[in-house]
Amino acid sequence: MQLHISPSMRSITISSSNEFIDLMKIKVAARHISYRTLFHTILILAFLLPFVFILTAVVTLEGVNKCSSIDCLGRRLGPRLLGRVDDSERIARDFYRILNEVSTQEIPDGLKLPDSYNQLVSDMKNNHYDAKTFAIVLRAMMEKLERDIRESKFSELMNKHFAASSIPKGIHCLSLRLTDEYSSNAHARRQLPSPEFLPVLSDNAYHHFILSTDNILAASVVVSSAVQSSSKPEKIVFHIITDKKTYAGMHSWFALNSVAPAIVEVKGVHQFDWLTRENVPVLEAVESHNGVRNYYHGNHVAGANLTETTPRTFASKLQSRSPKYISLLNHLRIYIPELFPNLDKVVFLDDDIVVQRDLTPLWDVDLGGKVNGAVETCRGEDEWVMSKRLRNYFNFSHPLIAKHLDPEECAWAYGMNVFDLQTWRKTNIRETYHSWLRENLKSNLTMWKLGTLPPALIAFKGHVHIIDSSWHMLGLGYQNKTNIENVRKAAVIHYNGQSKPWLEIGFEHLRPFWTKYVNYSNDFIKNCHILE
C-alpha cells in the first residue's frame, strides 16, 4: 500500500502496491484548509502512531488482553495517555486512612466475628459492609487471633513444665526393677567398691568426681561418658549420692554394670552421719515452709498477670519453680567439704551433663587461692544462654539485695565445678549460704525465688575462679538453636533447662549426644522400653 501526494498538493491518493488500482483518492479544497497544514498534520500522525502502538502492546502484556472491547481498552489507555493515576492507588490510600482511624476506636460490644476468611467475604457480600465496618471487623479478628495464639503459648509452656517435672514411665520402671533386683540378687547387693579399693575413696592421688542425683539412667550416662572420655580411667573415682528411696536401685545398677577400671561408690543421704537436723536446719525449714511448698507445688498461673507477661518471662518463672529446687539432694553441694572430709580437690557434676573430653587437666588448674572453678555466664556467642548477670536472679528492689549486690556483676554456672576443699574449709561459705536462706524465708521469698544458684552466688562471692568456657557448655535443655559445632567441641555439655534428653520434650537434634552413652543392650533398659 502506497500514499501519493500530488506536486500541487491538491490531491492525495492511496493505491495498492502494484500501482494499478487506486483504492482511495482525496481531493483537497484549498478554500477549506491549507495544504501545508494538512501536510504537517499527516507528518505528526505518522510520528505518533508508532508510540500508540508500543503503548498498546505494553498494556496488553500487563493484562489488557482480558479486555474484549475497544471501550475497555480505552478505559485502560486513557489514564495513561492523559497522565492520570490509577484509581487503585487512591483506593489504597483511602483504606490506609480508614485503618488508622479504626485503630484508635473502641470495638463495639457483642460484635459477631467471622470464623474464617471465607465467612468474612460472605458477610461482606451479604451485609454490604462499607470500608469502615470492614476495617473494624478485620481489627477485631486480628486481636482475637493474637489472644488465642498467646493463650496457646502459655498453655504449651504449662504443659511443658508439667512434663519436665514428671518422671517418665521408663525411668520409673527402671528404678522399681533395679530395687527389686537388690532384694533378690546377692550380686546386686555386693559392696561398692570392693573392700580392697576402700582406701582409694580418700586417696587424693585419684581424680574424685561427686554426683548427687535420684535419676539412675542419668547417673549411668554421666559416669559412662566420663570414664570413656578419660585418658586415665583407672584414676577415676565416682562418689554418687542419692536419696533413701533410690539407693537400692542405684546400688544395683552400678553393682551389675561395672565401669572398671574406674571406681564407683554409692551412698544414700541417710548413710551420712553428718547430715543431721542440727547441721542442716535451714534446709529442713525450706522443705517444710508453707510458702515454699505452695510456690513449687501450687497453682503456677494463679496471681500471674498473663496479659502483661511475655511467654519468655513466663517460661523463665516456670523453670525456676521446679520442685527439685527444694530437694536436699540439690542443696548437698554446699556440704561437700563436710561430707568428704579427707578429700582435697573434687569435680562436682550435675546429672544432666555429658562428658565429651578428658577432664584430667582440671586437677592441674590453679584456682589461685579460690574455692570454686566455674564458667561465667555473662558473655559468649549465645546471647540467650550466656547473658546472665545478678539482675537475672535477684530482686534488686529489696533493700538488702540492693545494698550488698551489684546487678551488673557476672554470674557463673553450676553443673561442672572444680572445688578446692582445703581452701573451702577455711571460709564461712556454708554459714553465709544458710544466713541468706534464712533472710529470704523471712522476707517470704521476695529476695529471690528459691533455687541453689542464687544463694551460692552470694556465698561464693570473692571465692570464684573463672575457667575457660570450652570446659562447660550450657543451655542444651532450653535453647533449640544451639550451635552443633560448638556442642561437639565442648568438654562438658549441660542440658540445663526443661528439655532433658531423657524426656520426650527433649530436642531431637541434641539428644544423640546423650543417648550414645545409654547401654540399650542392657536387659533392664530394654524391658523398661527406655526412650531411644
XYZ file of C-alpha atoms in Angstrom:
532
model
C 0.000 0.000 0.000
C 1.336 3.429 -1.012
C 0.484 7.059 -0.248
C 0.808 9.578 -3.177
C 0.622 13.339 -2.765
C 0.358 15.375 -5.941
C 3.027 18.052 -6.607
C 0.378 20.721 -6.340
C -0.780 19.164 -3.058
C -4.382 19.282 -4.334
C -4.936 15.513 -4.141
C -3.902 12.519 -2.024
C -4.117 9.022 -3.496
C -3.904 5.707 -1.584
C -3.163 2.835 -4.007
C -2.195 -0.810 -3.954
C 1.418 -1.825 -4.195
C 1.062 -2.859 -7.861
C 0.046 0.718 -8.673
C -2.774 -0.409 -10.990
C -5.615 0.065 -8.621
C -6.364 3.274 -6.784
C -8.017 2.405 -3.539
C -8.847 5.958 -2.465
C -8.408 9.371 -3.991
C -8.977 12.504 -1.934
C -9.490 15.914 -3.483
C -8.347 18.714 -1.284
C -10.188 22.002 -1.429
C -7.858 24.861 -0.807
C -10.628 27.053 0.474
C -11.276 24.782 3.479
C -7.750 24.029 4.717
C -4.236 24.979 3.722
C -2.200 22.310 2.033
C 0.766 22.999 4.261
C -1.352 22.457 7.410
C -2.676 19.157 6.103
C 0.823 18.027 5.273
C 2.113 18.829 8.723
C -0.861 17.039 10.303
C -0.124 13.876 8.373
C 3.535 14.039 9.398
C 2.595 14.396 13.075
C 0.179 11.451 12.900
C 2.824 9.348 11.205
C 5.195 10.200 14.086
C 2.679 9.453 16.887
C 1.193 6.209 15.587
C 4.261 4.034 16.426
C 4.177 5.269 20.031
C 0.468 4.488 20.318
C 1.184 1.021 19.005
C 4.005 0.449 21.554
C 1.847 1.671 24.472
C -0.979 -0.606 23.353
C 1.413 -3.540 23.272
C 2.704 -2.780 26.813
C -0.798 -2.548 28.244
C -1.709 -5.783 26.514
C 1.228 -7.534 28.158
C 0.036 -6.226 31.558
C -3.321 -7.883 31.154
C -5.351 -5.794 28.760
C -5.714 -8.883 26.629
C -8.550 -9.713 29.016
C -10.465 -6.711 27.618
C -12.973 -7.751 24.997
C -13.945 -4.331 23.627
C -12.495 -1.063 22.380
C -14.242 0.644 25.298
C -12.323 -1.498 27.803
C -9.058 -0.743 26.050
C -9.887 2.939 26.102
C -10.511 2.896 29.841
C -7.124 1.317 30.315
C -5.226 3.546 27.902
C -7.000 6.780 28.697
C -5.472 7.460 32.115
C -2.030 6.546 30.820
C -2.250 8.830 27.818
C -3.590 11.655 29.961
C -1.035 11.090 32.770
C -3.675 10.185 35.355
C -3.009 7.958 38.424
C -4.628 4.521 38.625
C -7.701 4.505 40.887
C -6.272 1.536 42.833
C -3.606 3.791 44.363
C -6.229 6.264 45.525
C -8.348 3.436 46.957
C -5.300 2.071 48.838
C -4.584 5.495 50.357
C -8.191 5.845 51.461
C -8.126 2.384 53.037
C -4.917 3.138 54.955
C -6.589 6.273 56.313
C -9.634 4.278 57.439
C -7.424 1.654 59.102
C -5.622 4.361 61.072
C -8.921 5.854 62.198
C -10.276 2.472 63.319
C -7.103 1.600 65.272
C -7.981 4.131 67.985
C -11.702 3.364 68.212
C -13.420 1.016 70.627
C -14.612 -2.261 69.146
C -18.411 -2.454 69.613
C -19.609 -4.863 72.318
C -21.248 -8.020 71.045
C -19.656 -7.742 67.610
C -20.048 -11.118 65.934
C -16.807 -12.137 64.269
C -16.437 -14.493 61.297
C -14.658 -17.764 61.995
C -12.757 -17.820 58.725
C -11.665 -15.741 55.745
C -14.375 -17.243 53.548
C -17.017 -16.335 56.096
C -15.644 -12.771 56.240
C -16.003 -12.436 52.457
C -19.519 -13.886 52.611
C -20.551 -11.478 55.396
C -19.185 -8.516 53.412
C -21.227 -9.533 50.415
C -24.452 -10.270 52.299
C -24.319 -7.343 54.731
C -22.910 -4.795 52.263
C -20.066 -3.689 54.531
C -18.652 -0.243 53.932
C -14.881 0.210 54.245
C -15.021 1.351 57.872
C -17.147 -1.600 59.014
C -14.817 -3.990 57.215
C -11.793 -2.394 58.932
C -13.414 -2.736 62.390
C -14.254 -6.411 61.813
C -10.761 -7.068 60.454
C -9.133 -5.451 63.500
C -11.346 -7.428 65.906
C -10.481 -10.681 64.125
C -6.741 -9.954 64.292
C -6.860 -9.075 68.001
C -8.818 -12.249 68.768
C -6.271 -14.287 66.807
C -3.406 -12.700 68.787
C -5.140 -13.527 72.092
C -5.742 -17.122 71.024
C -2.109 -17.576 69.981
C -0.910 -16.069 73.261
C -3.161 -18.333 75.341
C -1.995 -21.358 73.362
C 1.636 -20.405 74.003
C 1.065 -20.138 77.763
C -0.786 -23.484 77.749
C 2.122 -25.052 75.876
C 4.573 -23.693 78.459
C 2.473 -25.040 81.331
C 2.241 -28.486 79.735
C 5.989 -28.470 79.124
C 6.587 -27.548 82.776
C 4.457 -30.479 83.968
C 6.208 -32.819 81.525
C 9.615 -31.662 82.776
C 8.619 -32.131 86.424
C 7.238 -35.631 85.973
C 9.111 -38.947 85.986
C 8.939 -40.799 82.647
C 7.365 -44.244 82.860
C 10.533 -45.945 81.590
C 12.778 -44.350 84.223
C 10.275 -45.163 86.992
C 10.174 -48.764 85.731
C 13.980 -48.927 85.753
C 14.137 -47.788 89.371
C 11.480 -50.297 90.505
C 13.051 -53.267 88.688
C 16.534 -52.499 89.998
C 15.185 -52.075 93.540
C 13.531 -55.478 93.256
C 16.800 -56.905 91.943
C 18.608 -55.511 95.002
C 16.361 -57.538 97.310
C 16.540 -60.782 95.313
C 20.048 -60.817 93.815
C 23.086 -61.008 96.113
C 25.356 -59.797 93.324
C 23.293 -56.572 93.105
C 23.943 -56.025 96.813
C 27.699 -56.555 96.663
C 29.844 -53.981 98.349
C 30.748 -50.916 96.280
C 33.589 -50.611 95.852
C 35.155 -53.942 96.696
C 36.927 -53.999 100.078
C 40.395 -53.839 98.531
C 39.539 -50.498 96.905
C 38.124 -48.796 100.002
C 41.361 -46.855 100.703
C 41.088 -45.280 97.245
C 37.905 -43.417 98.307
C 40.016 -40.983 100.332
C 43.243 -41.100 98.299
C 43.954 -37.658 96.838
C 46.208 -39.154 94.168
C 42.996 -40.127 92.355
C 40.557 -37.875 90.492
C 37.377 -37.668 92.551
C 34.011 -36.805 90.969
C 30.883 -36.117 93.020
C 27.378 -36.633 91.635
C 24.163 -36.067 93.574
C 21.027 -37.485 91.900
C 17.980 -39.731 92.165
C 17.938 -40.468 88.413
C 19.617 -43.831 87.774
C 19.652 -43.543 83.991
C 21.129 -40.029 84.089
C 23.788 -41.137 86.585
C 24.783 -44.009 84.298
C 25.306 -41.603 81.388
C 27.413 -39.176 83.453
C 29.669 -41.961 84.739
C 29.973 -43.794 81.406
C 30.750 -40.632 79.440
C 33.391 -39.503 81.963
C 35.113 -42.898 82.005
C 35.025 -43.365 78.216
C 36.377 -39.841 77.622
C 39.224 -40.134 80.107
C 42.835 -40.793 79.212
C 43.326 -42.264 82.708
C 40.094 -44.089 83.623
C 41.985 -46.104 86.253
C 42.447 -42.843 88.203
C 38.723 -42.011 88.303
C 36.630 -42.361 91.485
C 32.922 -41.505 91.411
C 31.073 -40.694 94.641
C 27.343 -40.923 93.895
C 24.922 -39.569 96.494
C 21.231 -40.412 96.249
C 18.114 -40.391 98.429
C 16.841 -43.292 100.527
C 14.121 -44.423 98.119
C 16.529 -44.614 95.157
C 19.535 -46.037 96.983
C 18.784 -49.754 96.373
C 18.145 -49.259 92.646
C 21.192 -47.024 92.182
C 23.422 -49.511 94.019
C 22.057 -52.387 91.914
C 22.821 -50.627 88.648
C 26.498 -49.968 89.404
C 26.956 -53.355 91.109
C 25.646 -55.116 87.998
C 27.217 -52.753 85.410
C 30.898 -52.309 86.175
C 32.779 -49.299 84.782
C 36.208 -50.757 85.637
C 38.948 -49.697 85.861
C 37.132 -46.676 87.330
C 35.749 -46.992 90.860
C 32.210 -46.130 91.954
C 30.844 -45.530 95.443
C 27.084 -45.213 96.011
C 25.825 -43.690 99.265
C 22.374 -42.668 100.418
C 21.736 -39.414 102.235
C 20.682 -41.489 105.227
C 24.176 -43.026 105.388
C 25.974 -39.736 106.131
C 26.261 -39.243 109.891
C 26.975 -35.543 109.419
C 23.619 -34.806 107.715
C 21.566 -34.259 110.851
C 18.824 -31.753 111.599
C 21.260 -29.813 113.728
C 23.657 -29.321 110.814
C 21.076 -28.536 108.117
C 18.243 -26.755 109.998
C 17.664 -24.188 107.243
C 17.099 -26.805 104.561
C 14.576 -28.592 106.732
C 12.817 -25.248 107.145
C 12.857 -24.767 103.379
C 11.187 -28.138 102.800
C 8.513 -27.559 105.441
C 7.806 -23.847 104.782
C 4.197 -23.461 103.578
C 5.032 -20.561 101.289
C 7.789 -22.582 99.677
C 5.623 -25.646 99.149
C 2.817 -23.571 97.667
C 5.262 -21.833 95.357
C 6.657 -25.085 93.959
C 3.629 -27.365 94.148
C 0.721 -24.898 93.918
C -1.118 -23.248 91.018
C 1.558 -21.689 88.813
C -0.922 -19.479 86.953
C -2.751 -18.027 89.966
C -1.623 -14.477 90.615
C 0.281 -14.232 87.347
C -0.836 -11.353 85.120
C -0.532 -13.101 81.776
C -1.698 -10.031 79.851
C 1.455 -8.182 80.917
C 3.833 -11.147 80.940
C 5.770 -12.258 77.880
C 5.953 -16.002 77.124
C 9.736 -15.856 77.567
C 9.403 -14.339 81.079
C 6.687 -16.833 81.983
C 8.887 -19.727 80.794
C 11.768 -18.491 82.983
C 9.492 -18.264 86.010
C 8.163 -21.780 85.435
C 11.674 -23.144 85.093
C 12.630 -21.603 88.444
C 9.637 -23.324 90.076
C 10.832 -26.861 89.519
C 10.224 -28.935 92.702
C 13.830 -30.169 92.532
C 14.947 -26.812 93.950
C 13.625 -27.701 97.406
C 15.220 -31.161 97.372
C 18.011 -31.826 99.835
C 19.910 -33.593 97.025
C 20.077 -30.317 95.136
C 21.490 -28.428 98.131
C 24.040 -31.085 99.128
C 26.828 -29.464 97.127
C 27.164 -26.784 99.803
C 28.144 -29.534 102.308
C 30.796 -31.314 100.209
C 33.738 -30.335 102.497
C 31.941 -31.901 105.481
C 30.659 -34.969 103.622
C 34.135 -35.791 102.268
C 36.497 -34.564 104.984
C 39.540 -36.432 103.617
C 39.410 -35.084 100.050
C 41.357 -32.007 98.931
C 40.052 -31.357 95.413
C 36.966 -32.644 93.582
C 34.952 -32.021 90.424
C 31.226 -31.690 91.024
C 28.904 -32.748 88.178
C 25.156 -32.323 87.690
C 23.177 -35.329 86.480
C 22.093 -33.635 83.223
C 25.580 -33.343 81.737
C 27.637 -35.418 79.308
C 31.438 -35.558 79.414
C 32.932 -35.490 75.914
C 36.588 -34.756 76.638
C 39.230 -35.867 79.094
C 38.756 -33.896 82.337
C 42.117 -34.910 83.806
C 43.646 -31.424 83.182
C 41.095 -29.907 85.589
C 43.102 -31.263 88.514
C 46.068 -29.212 87.301
C 44.099 -25.944 87.093
C 45.473 -23.402 89.550
C 42.473 -21.783 91.234
C 44.681 -19.008 92.590
C 43.585 -19.444 96.186
C 39.904 -19.502 95.216
C 37.405 -22.215 96.145
C 35.224 -22.645 93.073
C 36.430 -23.051 89.482
C 33.443 -22.260 87.260
C 32.440 -20.945 83.844
C 30.961 -17.438 83.814
C 27.626 -16.916 82.074
C 27.517 -13.230 81.132
C 29.395 -13.254 77.845
C 29.692 -15.545 74.858
C 28.382 -16.199 71.356
C 24.970 -17.359 72.539
C 23.195 -14.229 73.827
C 20.220 -16.247 75.092
C 22.260 -18.606 77.290
C 25.348 -16.534 78.061
C 23.711 -13.305 79.206
C 23.198 -13.965 82.916
C 24.087 -11.311 85.469
C 22.982 -10.976 89.068
C 19.969 -8.915 87.989
C 18.616 -12.079 86.329
C 18.468 -13.909 89.675
C 17.710 -11.341 92.373
C 15.048 -8.779 93.226
C 17.054 -5.547 93.408
C 14.072 -3.614 94.736
C 14.688 -5.412 98.037
C 16.918 -3.177 100.220
C 19.217 -5.990 101.402
C 19.867 -7.160 97.864
C 20.405 -3.616 96.586
C 22.827 -2.930 99.439
C 25.062 -5.991 99.082
C 24.973 -6.924 95.375
C 25.782 -5.330 92.028
C 23.102 -6.068 89.387
C 25.692 -5.936 86.586
C 28.049 -8.446 88.191
C 28.618 -11.513 86.045
C 27.032 -14.787 87.161
C 28.675 -18.203 86.977
C 27.324 -21.704 86.413
C 26.716 -24.778 88.499
C 26.917 -28.151 86.738
C 30.655 -28.650 86.295
C 32.695 -27.107 89.088
C 36.218 -27.650 90.404
C 36.211 -27.294 94.206
C 39.328 -26.774 96.313
C 38.043 -28.315 99.556
C 41.132 -27.414 101.578
C 40.603 -23.712 100.910
C 36.827 -24.041 101.281
C 37.144 -25.358 104.833
C 38.915 -22.133 105.822
C 35.973 -19.942 104.737
C 32.469 -19.221 106.048
C 30.753 -20.095 102.747
C 28.312 -22.554 104.324
C 27.329 -20.129 107.091
C 26.785 -17.326 104.559
C 24.620 -19.650 102.471
C 22.459 -20.520 105.489
C 22.231 -16.894 106.605
C 20.881 -15.657 103.277
C 18.453 -18.586 103.030
C 17.007 -17.556 106.396
C 16.671 -13.938 105.283
C 14.857 -14.972 102.132
C 12.443 -17.151 104.104
C 11.790 -14.254 106.499
C 11.027 -11.973 103.553
C 8.570 -14.546 102.164
C 10.820 -15.335 99.183
C 10.888 -11.724 97.964
C 14.692 -11.563 97.637
C 14.823 -14.380 95.106
C 12.733 -17.377 94.212
C 14.341 -20.436 95.702
C 16.995 -22.444 93.961
C 20.568 -23.423 94.711
C 22.320 -20.912 92.467
C 21.127 -17.533 93.918
C 22.321 -18.186 97.496
C 25.511 -19.745 96.094
C 26.178 -16.599 94.028
C 26.212 -14.700 97.336
C 28.011 -17.309 99.453
C 30.838 -17.845 96.929
C 31.301 -14.117 96.281
C 35.038 -13.471 96.099
C 35.788 -17.213 96.029
C 35.246 -17.981 92.313
C 37.989 -18.585 89.762
C 36.731 -18.324 86.162
C 37.797 -21.204 83.913
C 37.687 -21.334 80.114
C 34.158 -21.601 78.689
C 35.152 -24.574 76.484
C 35.098 -26.739 79.612
C 31.368 -26.323 80.172
C 28.703 -25.539 77.530
C 25.254 -24.702 78.882
C 21.727 -24.341 77.556
C 21.068 -27.630 75.760
C 17.857 -28.075 77.755
C 16.192 -24.831 76.747
C 17.986 -23.477 73.687
C 16.785 -25.100 70.476
C 19.192 -23.120 68.280
C 22.363 -24.411 69.932
C 25.365 -24.408 67.610
C 26.071 -28.091 66.894
C 29.717 -27.462 66.078
C 30.211 -25.817 69.483
C 28.464 -28.778 71.129
C 30.927 -31.196 69.554
C 33.916 -29.158 70.766
C 32.807 -28.681 74.399
C 34.393 -30.803 77.138
C 31.130 -30.985 79.090
C 27.683 -30.271 77.635
C 24.913 -29.356 80.039
C 21.215 -29.989 79.367
C 20.146 -27.406 81.937
C 16.545 -26.402 81.353
C 13.290 -28.271 80.942
C 14.035 -30.258 77.778
C 16.119 -33.020 79.310
C 17.387 -35.621 76.826
C 15.596 -38.472 78.648
C 12.230 -36.713 78.241
C 10.083 -36.775 75.124
C 10.195 -32.966 75.114
C 13.973 -33.066 74.657
C 15.372 -31.581 71.460
C 15.774 -34.348 68.899
C 18.931 -32.945 67.264
C 20.668 -32.670 70.675
C 19.530 -35.991 72.113
C 22.111 -38.199 70.283
C 24.986 -36.603 72.231
C 23.380 -38.097 75.354
C 21.903 -41.390 74.066
C 25.272 -42.549 72.705
C 26.201 -43.354 76.332
C 22.999 -45.275 77.136
C 23.500 -49.045 77.118
C 20.431 -50.118 75.124
C 21.591 -53.740 75.128
C 21.065 -53.893 78.910
C 18.090 -56.087 79.840
C 16.703 -53.589 82.343
C 16.850 -50.801 79.744
C 15.171 -52.988 77.119
C 12.441 -54.312 79.412
C 11.523 -50.799 80.554
C 11.376 -49.511 76.953
C 13.661 -46.592 77.692
C 13.363 -43.903 75.018
C 15.977 -44.484 72.295
